[in-house]
mmCIF file of C-alpha atoms and ligand atoms in Angstrom:
data_model
loop_
_atom_site.group_PDB
_atom_site.id
_atom_site.type_symbol
_atom_site.label_atom_id
_atom_site.label_comp_id
_atom_site.label_asym_id
_atom_site.label_seq_id
_atom_site.Cartn_x
_atom_site.Cartn_y
_atom_site.Cartn_z
ATOM 1 C CA MET A 1 123.561 69.734 124.192
ATOM 2 C CA ALA A 2 121.171 70.711 121.386
ATOM 3 C CA ASN A 3 117.762 71.998 122.491
ATOM 4 C CA ILE A 4 115.062 70.714 120.129
ATOM 5 C CA LEU A 5 111.327 71.413 120.050
ATOM 6 C CA VAL A 6 109.125 68.847 118.288
ATOM 7 C CA VAL A 7 105.648 70.121 117.460
ATOM 8 C CA GLY A 8 103.724 67.097 116.307
ATOM 9 C CA SER A 9 101.623 64.010 116.743
ATOM 10 C CA MET A 10 101.478 61.350 119.438
ATOM 11 C CA ASN A 11 99.584 58.138 118.640
ATOM 12 C CA MET A 12 98.834 54.754 120.083
ATOM 13 C CA ASP A 13 99.950 52.320 117.347
ATOM 14 C CA ILE A 14 97.851 49.149 117.204
ATOM 15 C CA VAL A 15 99.996 46.797 115.181
ATOM 16 C CA THR A 16 98.943 43.464 113.675
ATOM 17 C CA LYS A 17 101.317 41.123 111.869
ATOM 18 C CA VAL A 18 99.934 39.598 108.675
ATOM 19 C CA GLU A 19 101.268 37.199 106.056
ATOM 20 C CA ARG A 20 100.292 39.801 103.445
ATOM 21 C CA HIS A 21 98.160 42.943 103.392
ATOM 22 C CA PRO A 22 94.453 42.325 102.581
ATOM 23 C CA PHE A 23 92.917 43.214 99.214
ATOM 24 C CA PRO A 24 89.951 45.646 99.252
ATOM 25 C CA GLY A 25 86.900 43.853 100.710
ATOM 26 C CA GLU A 26 88.963 40.848 101.868
ATOM 27 C CA THR A 27 89.139 39.525 105.460
ATOM 28 C CA ILE A 28 92.372 37.849 106.519
ATOM 29 C CA GLN A 29 93.762 36.460 109.781
ATOM 30 C CA GLY A 30 96.360 38.442 111.701
ATOM 31 C CA ASN A 31 99.089 36.662 113.674
ATOM 32 C CA ALA A 32 99.532 38.905 116.715
ATOM 33 C CA THR A 33 98.424 42.380 117.800
ATOM 34 C CA THR A 34 100.626 44.647 119.926
ATOM 35 C CA PHE A 35 100.186 48.203 121.247
ATOM 36 C CA TYR A 36 103.177 50.507 120.722
ATOM 37 C CA ILE A 37 103.704 54.210 121.445
ATOM 38 C CA GLY A 38 104.017 56.055 118.115
ATOM 39 C CA GLY A 39 103.088 59.133 116.102
ATOM 40 C CA LYS A 40 105.589 60.792 113.803
ATOM 41 C CA GLY A 41 106.152 63.700 116.189
ATOM 42 C CA ALA A 42 106.686 61.527 119.255
ATOM 43 C CA ASN A 43 108.893 59.073 117.331
ATOM 44 C CA GLN A 44 111.146 61.884 116.092
ATOM 45 C CA ALA A 45 111.265 63.317 119.624
ATOM 46 C CA VAL A 46 112.383 59.969 121.061
ATOM 47 C CA ALA A 47 114.958 59.486 118.283
ATOM 48 C CA ALA A 48 116.451 62.943 118.912
ATOM 49 C CA SER A 49 116.489 62.381 122.668
ATOM 50 C CA ARG A 50 118.148 58.959 122.364
ATOM 51 C CA SER A 51 120.732 60.628 120.097
ATOM 52 C CA GLY A 52 121.727 63.063 122.824
ATOM 53 C CA ALA A 53 119.476 66.131 122.361
ATOM 54 C CA PHE A 54 117.374 67.802 125.042
ATOM 55 C CA VAL A 55 113.884 67.461 123.565
ATOM 56 C CA THR A 56 110.593 69.202 124.339
ATOM 57 C CA MET A 57 107.413 67.749 122.861
ATOM 58 C CA ALA A 58 104.481 70.023 121.965
ATOM 59 C CA GLY A 59 101.183 68.548 120.808
ATOM 60 C CA ALA A 60 97.905 67.167 122.103
ATOM 61 C CA LEU A 61 96.770 63.960 123.780
ATOM 62 C CA GLY A 62 93.202 62.960 124.584
ATOM 63 C CA THR A 63 91.857 62.493 128.104
ATOM 64 C CA ASP A 64 91.684 58.698 127.673
ATOM 65 C CA SER A 65 93.962 55.952 128.983
ATOM 66 C CA PHE A 66 96.010 55.890 125.747
ATOM 67 C CA GLY A 67 96.902 59.538 126.444
ATOM 68 C CA MET A 68 98.065 58.625 129.951
ATOM 69 C CA ASP A 69 100.130 55.678 128.668
ATOM 70 C CA ILE A 70 101.805 57.819 126.010
ATOM 71 C CA SER A 71 102.684 60.613 128.398
ATOM 72 C CA LYS A 72 104.147 58.139 130.910
ATOM 73 C CA ARG A 73 106.295 56.473 128.262
ATOM 74 C CA LEU A 74 107.518 59.756 126.771
ATOM 75 C CA ALA A 75 108.493 60.987 130.233
ATOM 76 C CA GLU A 76 110.446 57.726 130.713
ATOM 77 C CA ALA A 77 112.215 58.517 127.418
ATOM 78 C CA GLN A 78 113.430 61.826 128.998
ATOM 79 C CA ILE A 79 111.142 64.015 126.840
ATOM 80 C CA GLU A 80 110.045 67.308 128.420
ATOM 81 C CA LEU A 81 106.218 67.305 128.328
ATOM 82 C CA GLY A 82 105.334 70.770 129.700
ATOM 83 C CA CYS A 83 104.034 71.838 126.250
ATOM 84 C CA VAL A 84 101.752 68.803 125.778
ATOM 85 C CA VAL A 85 98.070 69.733 126.190
ATOM 86 C CA ARG A 86 94.999 67.543 126.793
ATOM 87 C CA LYS A 87 91.903 67.788 124.578
ATOM 88 C CA PRO A 88 88.481 66.329 125.441
ATOM 89 C CA VAL A 89 88.650 63.891 122.504
ATOM 90 C CA MET A 90 90.319 60.554 121.909
ATOM 91 C CA THR A 91 94.107 60.265 121.613
ATOM 92 C CA GLY A 92 95.425 59.717 118.067
ATOM 93 C CA ILE A 93 95.397 56.102 116.907
ATOM 94 C CA ALA A 94 97.319 54.409 114.096
ATOM 95 C CA LEU A 95 96.048 51.031 112.875
ATOM 96 C CA ILE A 96 99.088 49.304 111.376
ATOM 97 C CA THR A 97 99.559 46.010 109.559
ATOM 98 C CA ILE A 98 103.056 44.602 109.016
ATOM 99 C CA ASP A 99 103.595 41.948 106.356
ATOM 100 C CA GLN A 100 106.251 39.235 106.249
ATOM 101 C CA ALA A 101 108.695 41.549 104.449
ATOM 102 C CA GLY A 102 108.379 44.079 107.290
ATOM 103 C CA GLU A 103 106.467 46.569 105.106
ATOM 104 C CA ASN A 104 103.611 48.432 106.771
ATOM 105 C CA ASN A 105 100.202 49.882 105.917
ATOM 106 C CA ILE A 106 98.950 52.613 108.267
ATOM 107 C CA ILE A 107 95.463 54.056 108.856
ATOM 108 C CA LEU A 108 95.475 57.176 111.018
ATOM 109 C CA SER A 109 92.701 58.436 113.246
ATOM 110 C CA ALA A 110 94.042 61.880 114.187
ATOM 111 C CA GLY A 111 91.923 62.507 117.323
ATOM 112 C CA ALA A 112 93.630 65.030 119.637
ATOM 113 C CA ASN A 113 96.430 65.677 117.105
ATOM 114 C CA GLU A 114 93.957 67.481 114.850
ATOM 115 C CA ALA A 115 92.591 69.463 117.808
ATOM 116 C CA TYR A 116 96.041 70.997 118.503
ATOM 117 C CA GLY A 117 95.583 74.507 117.095
ATOM 118 C CA GLU A 118 96.930 78.023 116.663
ATOM 119 C CA ALA A 119 96.094 79.094 120.223
ATOM 120 C CA ASP A 120 98.191 76.187 121.538
ATOM 121 C CA VAL A 121 101.107 77.163 119.276
ATOM 122 C CA ASP A 122 100.908 80.770 120.490
ATOM 123 C CA LYS A 123 101.752 79.606 124.016
ATOM 124 C CA LEU A 124 105.127 78.149 122.952
ATOM 125 C CA GLU A 125 108.315 80.063 123.865
ATOM 126 C CA LEU A 126 110.177 79.404 120.611
ATOM 127 C CA LEU A 127 113.310 81.398 121.429
ATOM 128 C CA GLU A 128 114.418 78.659 123.844
ATOM 129 C CA TYR A 129 115.136 76.213 121.016
ATOM 130 C CA ASP A 130 117.943 75.645 118.484
ATOM 131 C CA ILE A 131 115.660 73.952 115.963
ATOM 132 C CA ILE A 132 112.030 72.870 115.546
ATOM 133 C CA LEU A 133 110.899 69.546 114.063
ATOM 134 C CA LEU A 134 107.516 69.534 112.365
ATOM 135 C CA GLN A 135 105.496 66.892 110.472
ATOM 136 C CA ASN A 136 102.071 66.791 108.791
ATOM 137 C CA GLU A 137 100.086 64.924 111.482
ATOM 138 C CA ILE A 138 98.661 67.963 113.316
ATOM 139 C CA SER A 139 96.191 70.560 112.018
ATOM 140 C CA SER A 140 97.265 72.610 109.027
ATOM 141 C CA ALA A 141 96.428 75.782 110.988
ATOM 142 C CA ALA A 142 98.884 74.784 113.726
ATOM 143 C CA ILE A 143 101.596 73.978 111.157
ATOM 144 C CA THR A 144 101.178 77.385 109.491
ATOM 145 C CA ARG A 145 101.339 79.128 112.862
ATOM 146 C CA VAL A 146 104.538 77.277 113.863
ATOM 147 C CA LEU A 147 106.175 78.202 110.546
ATOM 148 C CA ASP A 148 105.145 81.872 110.831
ATOM 149 C CA ARG A 149 106.271 82.208 114.446
ATOM 150 C CA ALA A 150 109.534 80.330 113.794
ATOM 151 C CA ALA A 151 110.315 82.622 110.824
ATOM 152 C CA GLU A 152 109.715 85.709 113.013
ATOM 153 C CA ALA A 153 111.932 84.263 115.749
ATOM 154 C CA ASN A 154 114.545 83.099 113.226
ATOM 155 C CA ILE A 155 114.480 79.480 114.464
ATOM 156 C CA PRO A 156 115.164 76.907 111.720
ATOM 157 C CA VAL A 157 112.315 74.481 111.025
ATOM 158 C CA PHE A 158 113.039 70.921 109.866
ATOM 159 C CA MET A 159 109.863 69.930 108.017
ATOM 160 C CA ASN A 160 108.912 66.323 107.318
ATOM 161 C CA PRO A 161 105.764 66.606 105.145
ATOM 162 C CA ALA A 162 104.450 63.180 106.154
ATOM 163 C CA PRO A 163 101.904 61.910 105.586
ATOM 164 C CA ILE A 164 101.919 63.846 102.322
ATOM 165 C CA ALA A 165 98.123 63.615 101.757
ATOM 166 C CA GLY A 166 96.625 67.058 102.339
ATOM 167 C CA PHE A 167 100.032 68.741 102.765
ATOM 168 C CA ASP A 168 99.907 72.368 101.620
ATOM 169 C CA ALA A 169 103.014 73.009 99.478
ATOM 170 C CA ASP A 170 102.778 76.745 100.317
ATOM 171 C CA GLN A 171 104.029 75.767 103.769
ATOM 172 C CA LEU A 172 107.460 75.068 102.237
ATOM 173 C CA ARG A 173 108.313 78.756 101.852
ATOM 174 C CA LYS A 174 109.270 79.034 105.526
ATOM 175 C CA VAL A 175 111.087 75.721 105.899
ATOM 176 C CA SER A 176 114.888 75.589 106.435
ATOM 177 C CA PHE A 177 115.346 71.841 106.059
ATOM 178 C CA LEU A 178 112.968 69.632 104.080
ATOM 179 C CA ILE A 179 113.321 65.910 104.888
ATOM 180 C CA LEU A 180 111.102 63.562 102.939
ATOM 181 C CA ASN A 181 110.979 60.092 101.414
ATOM 182 C CA GLU A 182 110.876 59.315 97.712
ATOM 183 C CA LEU A 183 107.060 59.125 97.511
ATOM 184 C CA GLU A 184 106.690 62.496 99.204
ATOM 185 C CA ALA A 185 109.401 63.954 96.941
ATOM 186 C CA GLU A 186 107.561 62.618 93.862
ATOM 187 C CA GLU A 187 104.348 64.222 95.039
ATOM 188 C CA LEU A 188 105.934 67.626 95.721
ATOM 189 C CA SER A 189 108.221 67.767 92.668
ATOM 190 C CA GLY A 190 105.995 65.952 90.147
ATOM 191 C CA ILE A 191 109.097 63.917 89.134
ATOM 192 C CA ARG A 192 108.935 60.105 89.157
ATOM 193 C CA ILE A 193 111.693 58.687 91.381
ATOM 194 C CA GLN A 194 112.735 55.175 90.415
ATOM 195 C CA ASP A 195 116.428 55.478 91.171
ATOM 196 C CA ILE A 196 119.053 57.891 92.476
ATOM 197 C CA ASN A 197 118.936 59.884 89.212
ATOM 198 C CA GLY A 198 115.246 60.585 89.696
ATOM 199 C CA ALA A 199 115.956 61.652 93.281
ATOM 200 C CA ARG A 200 118.708 64.021 92.094
ATOM 201 C CA GLN A 201 116.335 65.610 89.568
ATOM 202 C CA ALA A 202 113.538 66.001 92.114
ATOM 203 C CA ALA A 203 115.965 67.494 94.662
ATOM 204 C CA LYS A 204 117.337 69.986 92.102
ATOM 205 C CA GLN A 205 113.855 71.104 91.205
ATOM 206 C CA MET A 206 112.858 71.632 94.843
ATOM 207 C CA LEU A 207 116.081 73.587 95.473
ATOM 208 C CA GLU A 208 115.219 75.798 92.485
ATOM 209 C CA GLU A 209 111.906 76.507 94.185
ATOM 210 C CA GLY A 210 113.865 77.952 97.130
ATOM 211 C CA ILE A 211 114.218 75.166 99.740
ATOM 212 C CA PRO A 212 117.518 75.938 101.563
ATOM 213 C CA HIS A 213 118.480 72.340 102.553
ATOM 214 C CA LEU A 214 116.901 69.096 101.443
ATOM 215 C CA ILE A 215 117.223 65.388 102.236
ATOM 216 C CA ILE A 216 115.426 62.648 100.296
ATOM 217 C CA THR A 217 115.458 59.250 102.029
ATOM 218 C CA LEU A 218 115.366 56.291 99.643
ATOM 219 C CA GLY A 219 114.932 53.257 101.935
ATOM 220 C CA SER A 220 117.399 50.504 101.031
ATOM 221 C CA LYS A 221 118.972 52.859 98.434
ATOM 222 C CA GLY A 222 120.171 55.288 101.123
ATOM 223 C CA SER A 223 119.661 59.048 101.089
ATOM 224 C CA LEU A 224 120.530 62.202 99.206
ATOM 225 C CA TYR A 225 121.377 65.647 100.625
ATOM 226 C CA MET A 226 121.557 68.875 98.605
ATOM 227 C CA ASP A 227 121.605 72.530 99.576
ATOM 228 C CA GLN A 228 121.615 76.020 98.066
ATOM 229 C CA ALA A 229 125.380 76.323 98.659
ATOM 230 C CA GLY A 230 125.961 73.482 96.159
ATOM 231 C CA MET A 231 126.765 70.750 98.678
ATOM 232 C CA HIS A 232 125.700 67.296 97.462
ATOM 233 C CA VAL A 233 126.055 64.109 99.544
ATOM 234 C CA GLU A 234 124.802 60.629 98.671
ATOM 235 C CA MET A 235 124.793 58.234 101.606
ATOM 236 C CA PRO A 236 124.310 54.487 100.967
ATOM 237 C CA ALA A 237 122.144 52.453 103.349
ATOM 238 C CA PHE A 238 123.400 49.582 105.499
ATOM 239 C CA THR A 239 122.216 46.091 104.587
ATOM 240 C CA VAL A 240 120.233 44.644 107.501
ATOM 241 C CA ALA A 241 117.478 42.048 107.959
ATOM 242 C CA VAL A 242 114.187 43.974 107.940
ATOM 243 C CA VAL A 243 111.750 43.187 110.758
ATOM 244 C CA ASP A 244 109.513 46.286 110.728
ATOM 245 C CA THR A 245 109.976 49.536 108.779
ATOM 246 C CA THR A 246 107.634 51.544 111.064
ATOM 247 C CA ALA A 247 109.355 54.725 112.323
ATOM 248 C CA ALA A 248 112.533 54.146 110.277
ATOM 249 C CA GLY A 249 112.081 57.559 108.636
ATOM 250 C CA ASP A 250 111.252 59.179 111.988
ATOM 251 C CA THR A 251 114.384 57.655 113.504
ATOM 252 C CA PHE A 252 116.494 59.013 110.646
ATOM 253 C CA ILE A 253 115.035 62.517 111.059
ATOM 254 C CA GLY A 254 115.304 62.699 114.858
ATOM 255 C CA ALA A 255 118.827 61.263 114.851
ATOM 256 C CA PHE A 256 119.979 63.554 112.034
ATOM 257 C CA ALA A 257 118.471 66.644 113.690
ATOM 258 C CA ALA A 258 120.091 65.855 117.050
ATOM 259 C CA LYS A 259 123.547 65.457 115.515
ATOM 260 C CA TYR A 260 123.261 68.444 113.164
ATOM 261 C CA ALA A 261 121.960 70.726 115.929
ATOM 262 C CA GLU A 262 124.865 69.602 118.111
ATOM 263 C CA GLY A 263 127.259 70.936 115.424
ATOM 264 C CA VAL A 264 128.203 67.658 113.711
ATOM 265 C CA GLU A 265 128.879 68.201 110.003
ATOM 266 C CA ILE A 266 126.303 67.125 107.394
ATOM 267 C CA LYS A 267 128.018 63.986 106.077
ATOM 268 C CA GLU A 268 128.706 62.597 109.524
ATOM 269 C CA SER A 269 125.177 63.433 110.703
ATOM 270 C CA LEU A 270 123.765 61.587 107.667
ATOM 271 C CA HIS A 271 126.016 58.599 108.342
ATOM 272 C CA TYR A 272 124.864 58.470 111.975
ATOM 273 C CA ALA A 273 121.171 58.831 111.018
ATOM 274 C CA THR A 274 121.516 56.073 108.392
ATOM 275 C CA ALA A 275 122.900 53.721 111.042
ATOM 276 C CA ALA A 276 120.138 54.678 113.498
ATOM 277 C CA SER A 277 117.425 53.920 110.931
ATOM 278 C CA ALA A 278 119.103 50.602 109.996
ATOM 279 C CA LEU A 279 118.807 49.585 113.655
ATOM 280 C CA ALA A 280 115.177 50.797 113.738
ATOM 281 C CA VAL A 281 114.127 48.511 110.865
ATOM 282 C CA SER A 282 115.859 45.577 112.551
ATOM 283 C CA ALA A 283 113.408 45.622 115.504
ATOM 284 C CA ALA A 284 109.617 45.661 115.951
ATOM 285 C CA GLY A 285 107.447 48.685 116.792
ATOM 286 C CA ALA A 286 107.854 52.439 116.544
ATOM 287 C CA GLN A 287 109.545 53.877 119.644
ATOM 288 C CA SER A 288 110.515 50.431 120.891
ATOM 289 C CA SER A 289 112.822 50.105 117.847
ATOM 290 C CA ILE A 290 114.584 53.496 118.107
ATOM 291 C CA PRO A 291 118.240 53.041 119.162
ATOM 292 C CA THR A 292 120.289 55.002 121.687
ATOM 293 C CA GLU A 293 123.490 56.827 120.781
ATOM 294 C CA GLU A 294 125.497 53.993 122.385
ATOM 295 C CA GLN A 295 123.705 51.374 120.255
ATOM 296 C CA VAL A 296 124.344 53.385 117.080
ATOM 297 C CA SER A 297 128.035 53.795 117.956
ATOM 298 C CA ALA A 298 128.364 50.064 118.665
ATOM 299 C CA PHE A 299 126.666 49.268 115.335
ATOM 300 C CA LEU A 300 128.955 51.652 113.433
ATOM 301 C CA ALA A 301 131.989 50.115 115.097
ATOM 302 C CA SER A 302 130.792 46.626 114.075
ATOM 303 C CA VAL A 303 130.222 47.280 110.353
ATOM 304 C CA LYS A 304 132.485 48.232 107.481
ATOM 305 C CA PHE A 305 130.974 51.043 105.430
HETATM 306 O O1 RIB B 1 106.019 57.099 110.979
HETATM 307 C C1 RIB B 1 105.460 56.066 111.738
HETATM 308 C C2 RIB B 1 104.278 56.567 112.509
HETATM 309 O O2 RIB B 1 103.273 56.956 111.593
HETATM 310 C C3 RIB B 1 103.631 55.530 113.391
HETATM 311 O O3 RIB B 1 104.200 55.471 114.684
HETATM 312 C C4 RIB B 1 102.170 55.949 113.392
HETATM 313 O O4 RIB B 1 101.716 56.447 114.603
HETATM 314 C C5 RIB B 1 102.047 56.982 112.282
HETATM 315 O O5 RIB B 1 101.903 58.236 112.759
#
């Protein structure tokens, strides 16, 4: 069983369904508001765990009731929480609106995630893990420290530079696997991605800059993998009815990492992760929509690819 460390965010997602997203300055009526456990780090941890990995979560919660709820639910999802610390601030919150097409808008209030720092990272025993998953929802200082310590310990880091705002591109020098969506790839490469050709160009450029392995996810257009050894895989997406796209990317990353770390080859890991994210967009919420390995296998058995 692969042993994965996720160093990242945990949020309470407060999700309201809307007919359409409001314009600046406009007030609109929401249809229903629900509280879900989320955060890119926690979502990826749950996805990896449900895909068969042994997962340890490292990050910070506040001392409020949201923090208690999140830790209870992550423990129920079989995530090891010994590296989660408490900070005397509020737990991270994501205010999310979902429109009728299932597309979301997210406003983050980082809270304890931003308070997770270098001293916390220094307490982690990195040598215990096969791979580390990292995103851009904790402090930049903590991210740098994880990358430095992982490079010293020779543990591969799978970096998801999301959200891309404020991401320091210098951090990429110590990343083994870069997994990002088309908007993040546009931002980092400076190349406009309107179709698969744009994604290929952006991926080539980032490989030239030294990234060892790279995946660009393209939503309904699938995903693209390239590496320094010249391997190139394009994986189409499954066609499903979209309910809520929240955590689809996180599901893809956690599922892919679990399979790859277990020794499954790239193409098959991508195929599995694509199916997992198709199931995630078919259901509401972040962690509530992340499928188990059994659900992914049943889905794959039910569709022709
Ligand atoms: O990627 C989805 C996640 O982004 C949500 O769960 C929310 O918490 C934000 O971090």
